[in-house]
GROMACS .gro file of C-alpha atoms in nm:
model
  448
    1MET     CA    1   9.359   8.374  10.784
    2MET     CA    2   9.518   8.190  11.073
    3ILE     CA    3   9.795   7.934  11.049
    4MET     CA    4   9.695   7.624  11.243
    5PRO     CA    5   9.930   7.384  11.421
    6LYS     CA    6   9.919   7.116  11.153
    7ASN     CA    7  10.109   7.337  10.908
    8LEU     CA    8  10.369   7.424  11.171
    9ASP     CA    9  10.403   7.066  11.296
   10ILE     CA   10  10.480   6.937  10.947
   11LEU     CA   11  10.725   7.219  10.880
   12LYS     CA   12  10.902   7.157  11.211
   13LYS     CA   13  10.946   6.788  11.132
   14GLU     CA   14  11.060   6.862  10.777
   15GLU     CA   15  11.315   7.112  10.902
   16GLN     CA   16  11.510   6.832  11.068
   17ALA     CA   17  11.572   6.670  10.730
   18LEU     CA   18  11.562   6.958  10.481
   19ALA     CA   19  11.874   7.157  10.398
   20PRO     CA   20  11.821   7.533  10.445
   21GLU     CA   21  11.918   7.606  10.082
   22ALA     CA   22  11.622   7.402   9.957
   23ARG     CA   23  11.359   7.671  10.009
   24ILE     CA   24  11.331   8.048   9.987
   25LYS     CA   25  11.113   8.132  10.285
   26TYR     CA   26  10.786   8.319  10.254
   27PHE     CA   27  10.483   8.179  10.440
   28ASP     CA   28  10.449   7.889  10.685
   29ILE     CA   29  10.204   7.673  10.493
   30VAL     CA   30  10.207   7.318  10.365
   31ILE     CA   31  10.020   7.287  10.036
   32GLU     CA   32   9.792   6.987  10.007
   33SER     CA   33   9.583   7.043   9.695
   34GLY     CA   34   9.501   7.282   9.416
   35LYS     CA   35   9.237   7.336   9.151
   36GLY     CA   36   9.251   7.595   8.879
   37ALA     CA   37   9.373   7.919   9.035
   38THR     CA   38   9.330   7.817   9.399
   39ILE     CA   39   9.534   7.611   9.641
   40LYS     CA   40   9.461   7.465   9.986
   41ASP     CA   41   9.691   7.400  10.275
   42VAL     CA   42   9.673   7.098  10.508
   43GLU     CA   43   9.435   7.286  10.735
   44GLY     CA   44   9.191   7.345  10.451
   45ASN     CA   45   9.268   7.716  10.421
   46GLU     CA   46   9.212   7.826  10.061
   47TYR     CA   47   9.421   8.081   9.873
   48ILE     CA   48   9.396   8.249   9.534
   49ASP     CA   49   9.725   8.165   9.365
   50LEU     CA   50   9.893   8.469   9.212
   51LEU     CA   51  10.225   8.286   9.163
   52SER     CA   52  10.135   7.978   8.954
   53SER     CA   53  10.409   7.775   9.121
   54ALA     CA   54  10.671   8.019   8.991
   55SER     CA   55  10.496   8.032   8.651
   56ALA     CA   56  10.511   7.653   8.624
   57THR     CA   57  10.134   7.597   8.622
   58ASN     CA   58  10.006   7.835   8.354
   59THR     CA   59   9.712   7.600   8.286
   60GLY     CA   60   9.623   7.602   8.655
   61HIS     CA   61   9.640   7.331   8.917
   62SER     CA   62   9.523   6.980   8.831
   63HIS     CA   63   9.356   7.074   8.504
   64PRO     CA   64   9.120   6.783   8.423
   65LYS     CA   65   9.263   6.731   8.074
   66VAL     CA   66   9.620   6.727   8.200
   67VAL     CA   67   9.532   6.497   8.492
   68GLN     CA   68   9.357   6.253   8.257
   69ALA     CA   69   9.654   6.248   8.020
   70ILE     CA   70   9.887   6.169   8.309
   71LYS     CA   71   9.659   5.894   8.440
   72ASP     CA   72   9.609   5.735   8.100
   73GLN     CA   73   9.981   5.727   8.030
   74ALA     CA   74  10.077   5.607   8.378
   75GLU     CA   75   9.850   5.308   8.333
   76LYS     CA   76  10.042   5.212   8.017
   77ILE     CA   77  10.402   5.280   8.118
   78ILE     CA   78  10.551   5.543   8.345
   79GLN     CA   79  10.911   5.529   8.234
   80TYR     CA   80  11.146   5.366   7.993
   81THR     CA   81  11.446   5.578   7.926
   82PRO     CA   82  11.419   5.782   7.605
   83ALA     CA   83  11.798   5.781   7.607
   84TYR     CA   84  11.778   5.435   7.448
   85PHE     CA   85  11.428   5.391   7.305
   86ALA     CA   86  11.159   5.623   7.168
   87ASN     CA   87  10.808   5.660   7.308
   88ASP     CA   88  10.511   5.781   7.109
   89LYS     CA   89  10.422   6.072   7.336
   90ALA     CA   90  10.770   6.223   7.317
   91ALA     CA   91  10.779   6.173   6.941
   92LYS     CA   92  10.448   6.357   6.900
   93LEU     CA   93  10.555   6.632   7.138
   94ALA     CA   94  10.886   6.687   6.958
   95GLU     CA   95  10.698   6.753   6.635
   96ARG     CA   96  10.450   6.981   6.813
   97LEU     CA   97  10.708   7.193   6.994
   98THR     CA   98  10.931   7.239   6.692
   99GLU     CA   99  10.623   7.360   6.501
  100LEU     CA  100  10.545   7.612   6.777
  101ALA     CA  101  10.902   7.740   6.804
  102PRO     CA  102  10.949   8.096   6.674
  103ILE     CA  103  11.238   7.983   6.454
  104SER     CA  104  11.226   7.956   6.073
  105GLY     CA  105  11.355   7.659   5.878
  106PRO     CA  106  11.431   7.310   6.006
  107VAL     CA  107  11.415   7.298   6.386
  108LYS     CA  108  11.514   7.023   6.631
  109LEU     CA  109  11.512   6.978   7.007
  110ALA     CA  110  11.665   6.784   7.295
  111TRP     CA  111  11.497   6.681   7.621
  112GLY     CA  112  11.590   6.765   7.978
  113THR     CA  113  11.429   6.756   8.321
  114SER     CA  114  11.454   7.119   8.437
  115GLY     CA  115  11.504   7.466   8.298
  116SER     CA  116  11.851   7.462   8.447
  117ASP     CA  117  11.974   7.181   8.227
  118ALA     CA  118  11.805   7.338   7.924
  119ASN     CA  119  12.028   7.642   7.972
  120ASP     CA  120  12.328   7.413   8.019
  121ALA     CA  121  12.230   7.268   7.684
  122ILE     CA  122  12.240   7.613   7.523
  123ILE     CA  123  12.599   7.648   7.643
  124LYS     CA  124  12.688   7.301   7.511
  125PHE     CA  125  12.527   7.334   7.169
  126ALA     CA  126  12.650   7.690   7.116
  127ARG     CA  127  13.008   7.595   7.193
  128SER     CA  128  12.989   7.283   6.983
  129TYR     CA  129  12.839   7.452   6.677
  130THR     CA  130  13.056   7.763   6.677
  131GLY     CA  131  13.379   7.617   6.809
  132ARG     CA  132  13.395   7.921   7.039
  133GLN     CA  133  13.412   7.926   7.417
  134TYR     CA  134  13.252   8.243   7.557
  135ILE     CA  135  12.888   8.287   7.656
  136VAL     CA  136  12.753   8.637   7.731
  137THR     CA  137  12.471   8.673   7.985
  138PHE     CA  138  12.314   8.961   8.179
  139THR     CA  139  12.305   9.088   8.534
  140GLY     CA  140  11.975   9.020   8.708
  141ALA     CA  141  11.927   8.698   8.513
  142TYR     CA  142  11.802   8.375   8.664
  143HIS     CA  143  11.888   8.079   8.441
  144GLY     CA  144  11.892   7.793   8.693
  145SER     CA  145  12.098   7.609   8.953
  146THR     CA  146  12.315   7.355   8.772
  147TYR     CA  147  12.676   7.466   8.740
  148GLY     CA  148  12.640   7.605   8.389
  149SER     CA  149  12.309   7.780   8.448
  150ILE     CA  150  12.402   7.911   8.791
  151THR     CA  151  12.720   8.061   8.645
  152ALA     CA  152  12.508   8.232   8.381
  153SER     CA  153  12.279   8.375   8.652
  154SER     CA  154  12.331   8.682   8.868
  155VAL     CA  155  12.022   8.748   9.075
  156SER     CA  156  12.145   8.636   9.419
  157LEU     CA  157  12.485   8.621   9.588
  158ASN     CA  158  12.387   8.281   9.727
  159MET     CA  159  12.414   8.151   9.371
  160THR     CA  160  12.789   8.209   9.383
  161ARG     CA  161  12.880   8.215   9.752
  162LYS     CA  162  13.096   7.919   9.867
  163ILE     CA  163  13.053   7.715   9.547
  164GLY     CA  164  13.324   7.850   9.318
  165PRO     CA  165  13.506   7.817   9.096
  166LEU     CA  166  13.214   7.838   8.857
  167LEU     CA  167  13.203   7.751   8.488
  168PRO     CA  168  13.472   7.936   8.293
  169GLY     CA  169  13.395   8.140   7.984
  170ILE     CA  170  13.076   8.310   8.108
  171VAL     CA  171  13.086   8.690   8.078
  172LYS     CA  172  12.811   8.904   8.234
  173VAL     CA  173  12.708   9.245   8.103
  174PRO     CA  174  12.460   9.496   8.257
  175PHE     CA  175  12.092   9.437   8.186
  176PRO     CA  176  11.902   9.756   8.093
  177ASP     CA  177  11.654   9.745   8.379
  178PRO     CA  178  11.439  10.046   8.475
  179TRP     CA  179  11.637  10.125   8.792
  180LYS     CA  180  11.943  10.220   8.587
  181LYS     CA  181  11.774  10.494   8.385
  182LYS     CA  182  11.869  10.846   8.490
  183ASP     CA  183  11.600  11.108   8.535
  184TYR     CA  184  11.758  11.330   8.271
  185GLU     CA  185  11.778  11.056   8.006
  186THR     CA  186  11.531  10.994   7.726
  187ASN     CA  187  11.454  10.630   7.650
  188ASP     CA  188  11.678  10.643   7.343
  189GLN     CA  189  11.965  10.797   7.541
  190TYR     CA  190  11.926  10.529   7.805
  191VAL     CA  191  11.935  10.250   7.546
  192ASP     CA  192  12.241  10.404   7.382
  193ARG     CA  193  12.421  10.424   7.716
  194MET     CA  194  12.336  10.065   7.807
  195PHE     CA  195  12.449   9.945   7.466
  196GLU     CA  196  12.780  10.123   7.522
  197GLU     CA  197  12.812   9.928   7.848
  198PHE     CA  198  12.724   9.609   7.662
  199MET     CA  199  12.997   9.682   7.408
  200HIS     CA  200  13.266   9.767   7.662
  201PRO     CA  201  13.391   9.407   7.714
  202PHE     CA  202  13.407   9.351   7.338
  203GLU     CA  203  13.623   9.662   7.301
  204THR     CA  204  13.861   9.583   7.586
  205TYR     CA  205  13.906   9.213   7.662
  206LEU     CA  206  13.643   8.993   7.494
  207PRO     CA  207  13.705   8.907   7.126
  208ALA     CA  208  13.369   8.889   6.950
  209ASP     CA  209  13.503   8.615   6.723
  210GLU     CA  210  13.549   8.392   7.028
  211VAL     CA  211  13.194   8.437   7.160
  212ALA     CA  212  12.960   8.143   7.100
  213ALA     CA  213  12.629   8.288   7.218
  214ILE     CA  214  12.445   8.573   7.383
  215LEU     CA  215  12.185   8.435   7.626
  216ILE     CA  216  11.906   8.664   7.746
  217GLU     CA  217  11.563   8.652   7.909
  218PRO     CA  218  11.355   8.875   7.679
  219ILE     CA  219  11.156   8.956   7.992
  220GLN     CA  220  11.355   8.895   8.309
  221GLY     CA  221  11.159   8.687   8.558
  222ASP     CA  222  11.321   8.670   8.901
  223GLY     CA  223  11.510   8.987   8.813
  224GLY     CA  224  11.182   9.177   8.857
  225ILE     CA  225  10.951   9.100   8.558
  226VAL     CA  226  11.129   9.349   8.335
  227LYS     CA  227  11.104   9.364   7.955
  228THR     CA  228  11.422   9.434   7.764
  229PRO     CA  229  11.384   9.766   7.578
  230SER     CA  230  11.304   9.677   7.217
  231LYS     CA  231  11.572   9.902   7.069
  232PHE     CA  232  11.835   9.749   7.298
  233MET     CA  233  11.725   9.400   7.195
  234GLU     CA  234  11.752   9.497   6.828
  235LYS     CA  235  12.102   9.635   6.880
  236ILE     CA  236  12.242   9.328   7.055
  237TYR     CA  237  12.067   9.098   6.808
  238GLN     CA  238  12.224   9.278   6.514
  239PHE     CA  239  12.562   9.271   6.687
  240ALA     CA  240  12.527   8.894   6.728
  241LYS     CA  241  12.435   8.846   6.362
  242ASP     CA  242  12.721   9.068   6.245
  243ASN     CA  243  12.974   8.867   6.444
  244GLY     CA  244  12.860   8.508   6.394
  245ILE     CA  245  12.735   8.486   6.753
  246LEU     CA  246  12.430   8.271   6.827
  247PHE     CA  247  12.134   8.451   6.982
  248ALA     CA  248  11.973   8.241   7.257
  249VAL     CA  249  11.667   8.317   7.469
  250ASP     CA  250  11.549   8.177   7.801
  251GLU     CA  251  11.172   8.114   7.781
  252ILE     CA  252  11.146   7.908   8.098
  253ASN     CA  253  10.963   8.163   8.312
  254GLN     CA  254  10.801   8.370   8.038
  255GLY     CA  255  10.708   8.111   7.776
  256MET     CA  256  10.400   7.892   7.727
  257GLY     CA  257  10.155   8.182   7.699
  258ARG     CA  258  10.257   8.382   8.003
  259THR     CA  259  10.286   8.715   7.816
  260GLY     CA  260   9.986   8.664   7.588
  261LYS     CA  261  10.202   8.499   7.321
  262TRP     CA  262  10.348   8.150   7.308
  263TRP     CA  263  10.697   8.291   7.364
  264SER     CA  264  10.811   8.620   7.512
  265ILE     CA  265  11.059   8.673   7.227
  266GLU     CA  266  10.757   8.711   6.997
  267ASN     CA  267  10.702   9.052   7.159
  268PHE     CA  268  11.016   9.167   6.974
  269GLY     CA  269  10.978   9.024   6.623
  270ILE     CA  270  11.315   8.852   6.655
  271GLU     CA  271  11.397   8.489   6.579
  272PRO     CA  272  11.641   8.321   6.817
  273ASP     CA  273  11.890   8.053   6.718
  274LEU     CA  274  11.837   7.860   7.042
  275MET     CA  275  11.578   7.870   7.319
  276SER     CA  276  11.527   7.700   7.655
  277VAL     CA  277  11.182   7.591   7.771
  278GLY     CA  278  11.068   7.447   8.104
  279LYS     CA  279  10.833   7.511   8.397
  280SER     CA  280  10.484   7.523   8.236
  281VAL     CA  281  10.578   7.314   7.931
  282ALA     CA  282  10.434   7.008   8.113
  283SER     CA  283  10.218   7.194   8.365
  284GLY     CA  284  10.493   7.172   8.624
  285LEU     CA  285  10.610   6.814   8.573
  286PRO     CA  286  10.989   6.773   8.537
  287LEU     CA  287  11.040   6.832   8.167
  288SER     CA  288  11.256   7.083   7.983
  289VAL     CA  289  11.351   7.138   7.622
  290VAL     CA  290  11.626   7.309   7.430
  291ILE     CA  291  11.505   7.401   7.081
  292GLY     CA  292  11.719   7.536   6.801
  293ARG     CA  293  11.802   7.553   6.436
  294ALA     CA  294  11.860   7.201   6.310
  295GLU     CA  295  12.219   7.259   6.202
  296ILE     CA  296  12.304   7.372   6.556
  297MET     CA  297  12.122   7.083   6.718
  298ASP     CA  298  12.301   6.840   6.485
  299SER     CA  299  12.641   6.955   6.613
  300LEU     CA  300  12.650   6.727   6.919
  301GLY     CA  301  12.631   6.351   6.943
  302ALA     CA  302  12.493   6.130   7.220
  303PRO     CA  303  12.541   6.126   7.514
  304ALA     CA  304  12.645   6.493   7.533
  305HIS     CA  305  12.303   6.595   7.668
  306LEU     CA  306  12.115   6.282   7.774
  307PHE     CA  307  11.921   6.212   8.094
  308THR     CA  308  11.761   5.885   8.202
  309THR     CA  309  11.418   6.033   8.273
  310ALA     CA  310  11.415   6.329   8.032
  311GLY     CA  311  11.128   6.318   7.783
  312ASN     CA  312  10.963   6.023   7.952
  313PRO     CA  313  10.610   5.915   7.854
  314VAL     CA  314  10.425   6.073   8.150
  315THR     CA  315  10.583   6.418   8.132
  316THR     CA  316  10.547   6.437   7.753
  317ALA     CA  317  10.184   6.322   7.774
  318SER     CA  318  10.127   6.603   8.024
  319SER     CA  319  10.294   6.850   7.788
  320LEU     CA  320  10.081   6.747   7.491
  321ALA     CA  321   9.769   6.797   7.703
  322THR     CA  322   9.902   7.132   7.826
  323ILE     CA  323   9.943   7.259   7.470
  324GLU     CA  324   9.589   7.144   7.386
  325VAL     CA  325   9.447   7.327   7.688
  326ILE     CA  326   9.626   7.651   7.594
  327GLU     CA  327   9.487   7.629   7.241
  328GLU     CA  328   9.135   7.504   7.319
  329GLU     CA  329   9.075   7.754   7.600
  330ASN     CA  330   9.234   8.046   7.411
  331LEU     CA  331   9.471   8.114   7.698
  332LEU     CA  332   9.697   8.339   7.495
  333GLN     CA  333   9.411   8.580   7.434
  334ARG     CA  334   9.291   8.533   7.791
  335SER     CA  335   9.634   8.626   7.924
  336SER     CA  336   9.632   8.943   7.713
  337GLU     CA  337   9.281   9.046   7.815
  338LEU     CA  338   9.313   8.973   8.186
  339GLY     CA  339   9.661   9.124   8.181
  340GLN     CA  340   9.511   9.449   8.052
  341LYS     CA  341   9.250   9.439   8.327
  342SER     CA  342   9.526   9.378   8.582
  343LEU     CA  343   9.731   9.667   8.446
  344GLU     CA  344   9.434   9.900   8.483
  345PHE     CA  345   9.384   9.786   8.843
  346PHE     CA  346   9.746   9.839   8.946
  347LYS     CA  347   9.767  10.173   8.762
  348GLN     CA  348   9.464  10.293   8.958
  349GLU     CA  349   9.621  10.174   9.283
  350GLN     CA  350   9.939  10.355   9.182
  351LYS     CA  351   9.740  10.681   9.167
  352ASN     CA  352   9.598  10.617   9.515
  353TYR     CA  353   9.913  10.507   9.696
  354PRO     CA  354  10.247  10.689   9.661
  355PHE     CA  355  10.440  10.382   9.781
  356ILE     CA  356  10.362  10.208   9.451
  357GLY     CA  357  10.638  10.281   9.205
  358ASP     CA  358  10.675  10.136   8.857
  359VAL     CA  359  10.406   9.898   8.732
  360ARG     CA  360  10.507   9.653   8.455
  361MET     CA  361  10.255   9.416   8.298
  362TYR     CA  362  10.297   9.189   7.995
  363GLY     CA  363   9.989   8.970   7.976
  364LEU     CA  364   9.922   8.806   8.314
  365ASP     CA  365  10.280   8.877   8.404
  366GLY     CA  366  10.357   9.170   8.627
  367GLY     CA  367  10.616   9.336   8.846
  368ILE     CA  368  10.500   9.609   9.084
  369ASP     CA  369  10.765   9.812   9.268
  370ILE     CA  370  10.708   9.913   9.630
  371ILE     CA  371  10.908  10.224   9.719
  372ASP     CA  372  10.960  10.479   9.992
  373PRO     CA  373  10.749  10.777   9.877
  374GLN     CA  374  11.005  11.029  10.002
  375THR     CA  375  11.328  10.878   9.871
  376LYS     CA  376  11.179  10.678   9.580
  377LYS     CA  377  11.413  10.396   9.687
  378PRO     CA  378  11.308  10.030   9.719
  379ASP     CA  379  11.118   9.960  10.042
  380VAL     CA  380  11.177   9.599  10.140
  381GLU     CA  381  11.008   9.627  10.480
  382ALA     CA  382  10.689   9.767  10.328
  383THR     CA  383  10.688   9.497  10.061
  384THR     CA  384  10.719   9.220  10.317
  385LYS     CA  385  10.434   9.365  10.523
  386ILE     CA  386  10.215   9.389  10.213
  387ILE     CA  387  10.273   9.035  10.081
  388TYR     CA  388  10.219   8.895  10.429
  389ARG     CA  389   9.891   9.082  10.461
  390ILE     CA  390   9.784   8.955  10.118
  391PHE     CA  391   9.859   8.605  10.246
  392GLU     CA  392   9.656   8.660  10.562
  393LEU     CA  393   9.363   8.777  10.349
  394GLY     CA  394   9.371   8.464  10.131
  395ALA     CA  395   9.603   8.504   9.833
  396ILE     CA  396   9.959   8.401   9.750
  397MET     CA  397  10.191   8.669   9.619
  398ILE     CA  398  10.566   8.684   9.675
  399SER     CA  399  10.838   8.944   9.637
  400LEU     CA  400  11.137   8.967   9.404
  401ARG     CA  401  11.455   9.168   9.466
  402GLY     CA  402  11.310   9.251   9.806
  403ASN     CA  403  11.065   9.519   9.692
  404ILE     CA  404  10.888   9.391   9.380
  405LEU     CA  405  10.549   9.221   9.388
  406ARG     CA  406  10.550   8.918   9.158
  407TYR     CA  407  10.215   8.886   8.984
  408GLN     CA  408  10.173   8.570   8.775
  409PRO     CA  409   9.827   8.412   8.820
  410PRO     CA  410   9.737   8.093   8.631
  411LEU     CA  411   9.608   8.184   8.286
  412VAL     CA  412   9.283   7.999   8.370
  413ILE     CA  413   9.197   8.228   8.662
  414THR     CA  414   8.831   8.327   8.645
  415GLU     CA  415   8.724   8.690   8.634
  416GLU     CA  416   8.549   8.637   8.968
  417GLU     CA  417   8.872   8.508   9.124
  418LEU     CA  418   9.064   8.795   8.969
  419GLU     CA  419   8.824   9.052   9.114
  420LYS     CA  420   8.853   8.884   9.454
  421ALA     CA  421   9.233   8.902   9.425
  422PHE     CA  422   9.207   9.274   9.342
  423GLU     CA  423   8.994   9.327   9.655
  424ILE     CA  424   9.254   9.148   9.867
  425ILE     CA  425   9.547   9.342   9.722
  426HIS     CA  426   9.360   9.671   9.758
  427GLN     CA  427   9.284   9.599  10.123
  428ALA     CA  428   9.650   9.512  10.188
  429PHE     CA  429   9.759   9.839  10.023
  430ASN     CA  430   9.502  10.033  10.221
  431ASP     CA  431   9.595   9.867  10.550
  432TYR     CA  432   9.959   9.953  10.490
  433ALA     CA  433   9.875  10.313  10.397
  434ASN     CA  434   9.683  10.349  10.724
  435GLY     CA  435   9.965  10.211  10.936
  436LYS     CA  436   9.781   9.896  11.033
  437LEU     CA  437  10.048   9.643  10.932
  438LYS     CA  438  10.329   9.502  11.140
  439ALA     CA  439  10.621   9.309  11.006
  440PRO     CA  440  10.592   8.932  11.060
  441ALA     CA  441  10.821   8.789  11.327
  442ASN     CA  442  11.044   8.623  11.069
  443SER     CA  443  11.049   8.915  10.823
  444SER     CA  444  11.430   8.912  10.801
  445GLU     CA  445  11.411   8.559  10.655
  446ILE     CA  446  11.143   8.631  10.397
  447GLY     CA  447  11.224   8.658  10.027
  448TRP     CA  448  11.521   8.647   9.797
   0.00000   0.00000   0.00000
């Protein structure tokens, strides 16, 4: 697929006004429209979307039900700040989301406009409720770009470079990702070792009775689509409970049906005290939510976490419609079934191509490592060649951590579209295996 001048002309003009930090570079396209699991650029080139706008459009692009809900509400009123007055859509949505939350007992929520501020809210509510200052997070995490959430993150040096000092009281501990496991370790030995590393700060400089919350992505998103080992999760959860520490989960990337369940924490049988929700909660419109046990959410008063446009009528109408689509079209089950089909495809490719390392799939939610077959080390150059070839063949897939294929199609993708995507990916793998691929001219700029 060839990039035509119109894409490049628009990008060149935009570049004069757009700060370089505002976009992680991948492909030189300008998106004009989307429907379901496909998008089109301004030249009319069509692509199968295997990214879902960073998992922000789980119900697909411009779903008719969501579009109609937005239109109907916009014709009534677009905005009147919920900071001062209620609107019926937000009131209905608050009830709906607190019912869906995987938390027993009375549950309440607060509105925001992005996942970033939802994680800021976790910090605020946890500190307020416990009277403690410290928040524990994990390496490899991506929690957002506001000062609180960016401090809690550790997936890119550009999230700390030149902008310090960051928020005090955030302590990072190692995440038990698959690249840390030694060849000689069993899974249990690995979990035990990583839990020892988790405990090290508490035994040397971090008093547990001064920690407000542990914040974790049950399945890390931008860190590589990596599920926390269940036994490790159980250990840190029990440690939190034993020490009066709140257990908070980030569901921004992995929630809203992405893993085949409403929330990724449901894959562990654990109930959080607090959770952050964003991205697909309103099919990509700017809405976020922090949800928690009522007694925690009652610990702050207005305006400790208020925003003029948060929870406005249009975004909450979109969210209500999004929830209906997920339920009516059985997208949780669909994610599980198509995720299994995707796992089988990538496992077969793994047998055929030695440059495919670990394959992780949790519903329609996958991370596929590209490695050097000789050294078994991450191969960033190969990954860039492969994703660029996939793009040329008509699909959108990006990389994480340089060498991980990010696979997150809309949950509404048809089986025909999925099979076409498999054909494209297979051809890209095969072209790379046969030495047919060259690195794009701007390969040094591509990716995280």
